[in-house]
Amino acid sequence: DVLMTQTPVSLPVSLGGQVSISCRSSQSLVHSDGNTYLHWYLQKPGQSPQLLIYRVSNRFSGVPDRFSGSGSGTDFTLKISRVEPEDLGVYYCLQSTHFPPTFGGGTKLELK
Amino acid sequence: EVQLVESGGGLVQPGRSLKLSCAASGFTFSNYGMAWVRQTPTKGLEWVASISTGGGNTYYRDSVKGRFTISRDNAKNTQYLQMDSLRSEDTATYYCARHGATPFAYWGQGTLVTVSS
């Protein structure tokens, strides 16, 4: 299975600040169809995960432009600018290029 | 609004069976592939199984293959996860999820399955 490694595990932030979360895969996520199937989710406290970004850099419906995704191959980044209280929680990356789909271990975004 | 509501979780002894249901609303159920994803504090999020729109194609993670069966009833807008020969390591919160332009575009609230004697 493809191993997804997220860093850091915990990320203290001040409201209004900017943060980056890294996600690295054990093998390239470029599919034979040319697409890269790397996605980002946020799980707020007490809630189920919600999709934020799909295929590296596409914001899902309703996701504010404070969230941006980038990267290629095996190295990906989620950037959050102007952090708001509703952004706190655990962020997960997911790869679905290779079977089975696999998640990263999560990065907890919390207040300093 | 897309809604996915799981039910059927609970406490079950090792080796016994349990069947989860997921009632869908707010979209045309028969147009979307569906999945089950589970979460534990130690292993995190794990994809469990997926099913195609018509139910003809199913996919499982290795650790549940032969023990779990995913199915769907498009007339009832419901998907299921039949879990047999349950093990302690199957203890988790199980989420129903809908595929879309991406896997797991929408999630239910989850149902807790505890396998213990």
Coordinates of C-alpha atoms in Angstrom, one line a residue:
Chain A
D1 CA 0.0 0.0 0.0
V2 CA 1.1 3.6 -0.6
L3 CA 2.3 5.2 2.6
M4 CA 1.2 8.8 3.2
T5 CA 3.3 10.7 5.6
Q6 CA 2.0 14.1 7.0
T7 CA 4.1 16.6 8.8
P8 CA 3.9 18.1 11.3
V9 CA 1.6 16.0 13.5
S10 CA 0.6 19.1 15.5
L11 CA 0.6 22.7 14.3
P12 CA -0.1 25.6 16.7
V13 CA -1.4 28.7 15.0
S14 CA -2.6 32.2 15.8
L15 CA -5.9 33.3 14.4
G16 CA -5.2 35.3 11.2
G17 CA -1.9 33.5 10.6
Q18 CA -0.8 31.3 7.8
V19 CA 0.2 27.7 7.9
S20 CA 1.4 24.9 5.6
I21 CA 0.9 21.2 6.0
S22 CA 3.1 18.7 4.1
C23 CA 2.0 15.3 2.7
R24 CA 4.5 12.9 1.2
S25 CA 3.7 9.6 -0.5
S26 CA 5.9 6.6 -0.8
Q27 CA 5.5 6.5 -4.5
S28 CA 4.5 8.9 -7.3
L29 CA 0.8 9.8 -7.3
V30 CA 0.7 10.5 -11.1
H31 CA -1.9 8.2 -12.5
S32 CA -1.5 6.6 -16.0
D33 CA -4.3 8.9 -17.1
G34 CA -2.0 11.9 -16.3
N35 CA -4.0 13.1 -13.3
T36 CA -2.7 13.2 -9.7
Y37 CA -5.3 11.9 -7.2
L38 CA -4.3 13.6 -4.0
H39 CA -7.0 15.1 -1.9
W40 CA -7.3 17.0 1.4
Y41 CA -9.9 16.6 4.2
L42 CA -10.6 18.4 7.4
Q43 CA -12.2 16.7 10.4
K44 CA -13.5 19.3 12.9
P45 CA -13.9 18.3 16.5
G46 CA -16.8 15.9 16.9
Q47 CA -17.6 15.8 13.2
S48 CA -16.9 13.5 10.3
P49 CA -14.2 14.4 7.7
Q50 CA -15.1 16.9 5.0
L51 CA -13.6 17.3 1.6
L52 CA -11.5 20.5 1.1
I53 CA -9.3 20.0 -1.9
Y54 CA -9.4 17.4 -4.7
R55 CA -6.8 16.4 -7.2
V56 CA -4.1 18.5 -5.6
S57 CA -5.4 22.0 -6.1
N58 CA -9.1 22.1 -6.8
R59 CA -11.3 23.6 -4.0
F60 CA -14.5 21.7 -3.3
S61 CA -17.8 23.4 -3.3
G62 CA -18.1 26.1 -0.6
V63 CA -14.4 25.9 0.4
P64 CA -13.0 29.4 0.9
D65 CA -10.0 30.6 -1.2
R66 CA -8.0 30.8 2.0
F67 CA -7.3 27.1 1.4
S68 CA -4.9 26.2 -1.4
G69 CA -3.2 23.0 -2.5
S70 CA -0.1 22.4 -4.5
G71 CA 2.5 19.8 -5.3
S72 CA 3.4 17.1 -7.6
G73 CA 4.8 13.6 -7.8
T74 CA 5.3 12.6 -4.2
D75 CA 5.3 15.9 -2.4
F76 CA 2.2 18.0 -1.6
T77 CA 1.3 21.0 0.5
L78 CA -1.9 22.4 1.9
K79 CA -1.7 26.1 2.7
I80 CA -4.2 27.9 4.9
S81 CA -4.0 31.7 5.1
R82 CA -5.8 34.0 7.5
V83 CA -6.7 31.1 9.8
E84 CA -10.2 31.4 11.3
P85 CA -11.6 29.5 14.4
E86 CA -13.6 27.2 12.1
D87 CA -10.4 26.0 10.5
L88 CA -9.3 24.2 13.6
G89 CA -9.2 20.4 13.6
V90 CA -7.3 17.5 12.0
Y91 CA -6.3 17.7 8.4
Y92 CA -5.8 14.5 6.3
C93 CA -4.4 13.8 2.9
L94 CA -5.7 10.9 0.8
Q95 CA -4.3 9.3 -2.3
S96 CA -6.6 7.4 -4.7
T97 CA -4.1 7.0 -7.5
H98 CA -3.2 3.5 -6.4
F99 CA -5.4 0.8 -5.0
P100 CA -6.2 0.7 -2.1
P101 CA -6.8 4.4 -1.3
T102 CA -4.8 5.4 1.7
F103 CA -4.9 8.3 4.2
G104 CA -2.1 10.2 5.9
G105 CA -1.9 10.1 9.7
G106 CA -3.3 13.6 10.1
T107 CA -2.1 17.0 11.2
K108 CA -3.9 18.7 14.1
L109 CA -4.3 22.4 13.7
E110 CA -4.7 24.1 17.1
L111 CA -4.5 27.5 18.7
K112 CA -1.2 28.7 20.1
Chain B
E1 CA -28.5 18.8 0.5
V2 CA -26.6 15.5 0.5
Q3 CA -27.4 13.5 3.6
L4 CA -25.9 10.1 4.6
V5 CA -27.2 8.5 7.8
E6 CA -25.6 5.4 9.1
S7 CA -27.2 2.9 11.5
G8 CA -26.7 -0.6 12.9
G9 CA -23.5 -0.1 15.0
G10 CA -23.2 -1.5 18.5
L11 CA -21.4 -4.0 20.7
V12 CA -20.8 -7.4 19.3
Q13 CA -18.8 -10.4 20.4
P14 CA -15.8 -11.6 18.4
G15 CA -16.8 -14.0 15.6
R16 CA -20.3 -12.7 15.4
S17 CA -22.0 -10.6 12.7
L18 CA -23.3 -7.1 12.3
K19 CA -25.0 -5.3 9.4
L20 CA -24.6 -1.5 8.9
S21 CA -27.0 0.6 6.8
C22 CA -26.6 4.0 5.2
A23 CA -29.6 5.9 4.1
A24 CA -28.9 8.5 1.4
S25 CA -30.9 11.5 0.4
G26 CA -30.5 14.8 -1.4
F27 CA -29.0 13.3 -4.6
T28 CA -29.7 10.6 -7.2
F29 CA -28.3 7.7 -5.3
S30 CA -28.1 5.3 -8.3
N31 CA -25.7 7.7 -10.1
Y32 CA -22.9 7.5 -7.5
G33 CA -20.4 4.9 -6.3
M34 CA -20.5 4.5 -2.5
A35 CA -18.0 3.5 0.1
W36 CA -17.4 2.6 3.8
V37 CA -14.4 4.2 5.6
R38 CA -13.5 3.4 9.2
Q39 CA -11.6 5.3 11.9
T40 CA -9.8 4.3 15.0
P41 CA -7.5 6.4 17.3
T42 CA -4.6 4.1 16.6
K43 CA -4.9 3.3 12.9
G44 CA -6.6 6.6 11.8
L45 CA -8.7 6.6 8.7
E46 CA -8.9 3.4 6.6
W47 CA -10.9 2.8 3.5
V48 CA -12.9 -0.5 3.9
A49 CA -15.0 -1.1 0.8
S50 CA -16.5 0.5 -2.3
I51 CA -19.4 -0.4 -4.6
S52 CA -20.2 0.8 -8.1
T53 CA -23.4 2.6 -9.1
G54 CA -25.3 -0.6 -10.1
G55 CA -23.6 -2.8 -7.5
G56 CA -22.0 -5.0 -10.0
N57 CA -18.4 -4.1 -8.9
T58 CA -17.2 -4.3 -5.4
Y59 CA -13.8 -3.7 -3.8
Y60 CA -12.4 -4.5 -0.4
R61 CA -9.3 -3.9 1.6
D62 CA -7.4 -7.1 2.2
S63 CA -8.1 -7.3 5.9
V64 CA -11.8 -7.6 5.4
K65 CA -12.0 -9.5 2.1
G66 CA -14.1 -12.6 2.6
R67 CA -15.6 -11.4 5.8
F68 CA -17.3 -8.1 4.8
T69 CA -19.9 -7.7 2.0
I70 CA -20.8 -4.3 0.6
S71 CA -24.2 -4.0 -1.2
R72 CA -26.8 -1.4 -2.2
D73 CA -30.5 -1.2 -2.9
N74 CA -31.0 1.7 -5.4
A75 CA -34.8 1.5 -5.0
K76 CA -34.3 2.2 -1.3
N77 CA -31.4 4.7 -1.6
T78 CA -29.5 2.6 0.9
Q79 CA -26.1 0.9 1.0
Y80 CA -25.1 -1.8 3.4
L81 CA -22.1 -3.4 5.0
Q82 CA -22.5 -7.0 6.2
M83 CA -19.7 -7.7 8.6
D84 CA -19.1 -11.4 9.5
S85 CA -16.5 -13.1 11.6
L86 CA -15.8 -9.8 13.4
R87 CA -12.5 -9.3 15.2
S88 CA -11.4 -6.9 17.9
E89 CA -9.3 -5.0 15.3
D90 CA -12.6 -4.2 13.4
T91 CA -13.6 -2.0 16.3
A92 CA -14.0 1.5 14.8
T93 CA -16.3 4.3 13.8
Y94 CA -17.7 3.3 10.4
Y95 CA -18.5 6.1 8.0
C96 CA -20.7 5.9 4.9
A97 CA -19.2 8.0 2.0
R98 CA -20.3 9.0 -1.4
H99 CA -17.9 9.1 -4.4
G100 CA -18.0 11.9 -6.9
A101 CA -15.4 13.9 -8.8
T102 CA -13.2 12.5 -5.9
P103 CA -13.5 9.6 -3.5
F104 CA -15.4 10.3 -0.3
A105 CA -16.8 13.6 -1.4
Y106 CA -19.5 13.4 1.3
W107 CA -19.6 11.6 4.6
G108 CA -22.2 10.5 7.1
Q109 CA -21.9 11.1 10.8
G110 CA -20.6 7.6 11.5
T111 CA -21.7 4.6 13.6
L112 CA -19.5 3.0 16.3
V113 CA -18.8 -0.7 16.1
T114 CA -17.2 -2.3 19.2
V115 CA -16.1 -5.9 18.9
S116 CA -15.5 -7.3 22.4
S117 CA -16.4 -10.2 24.6

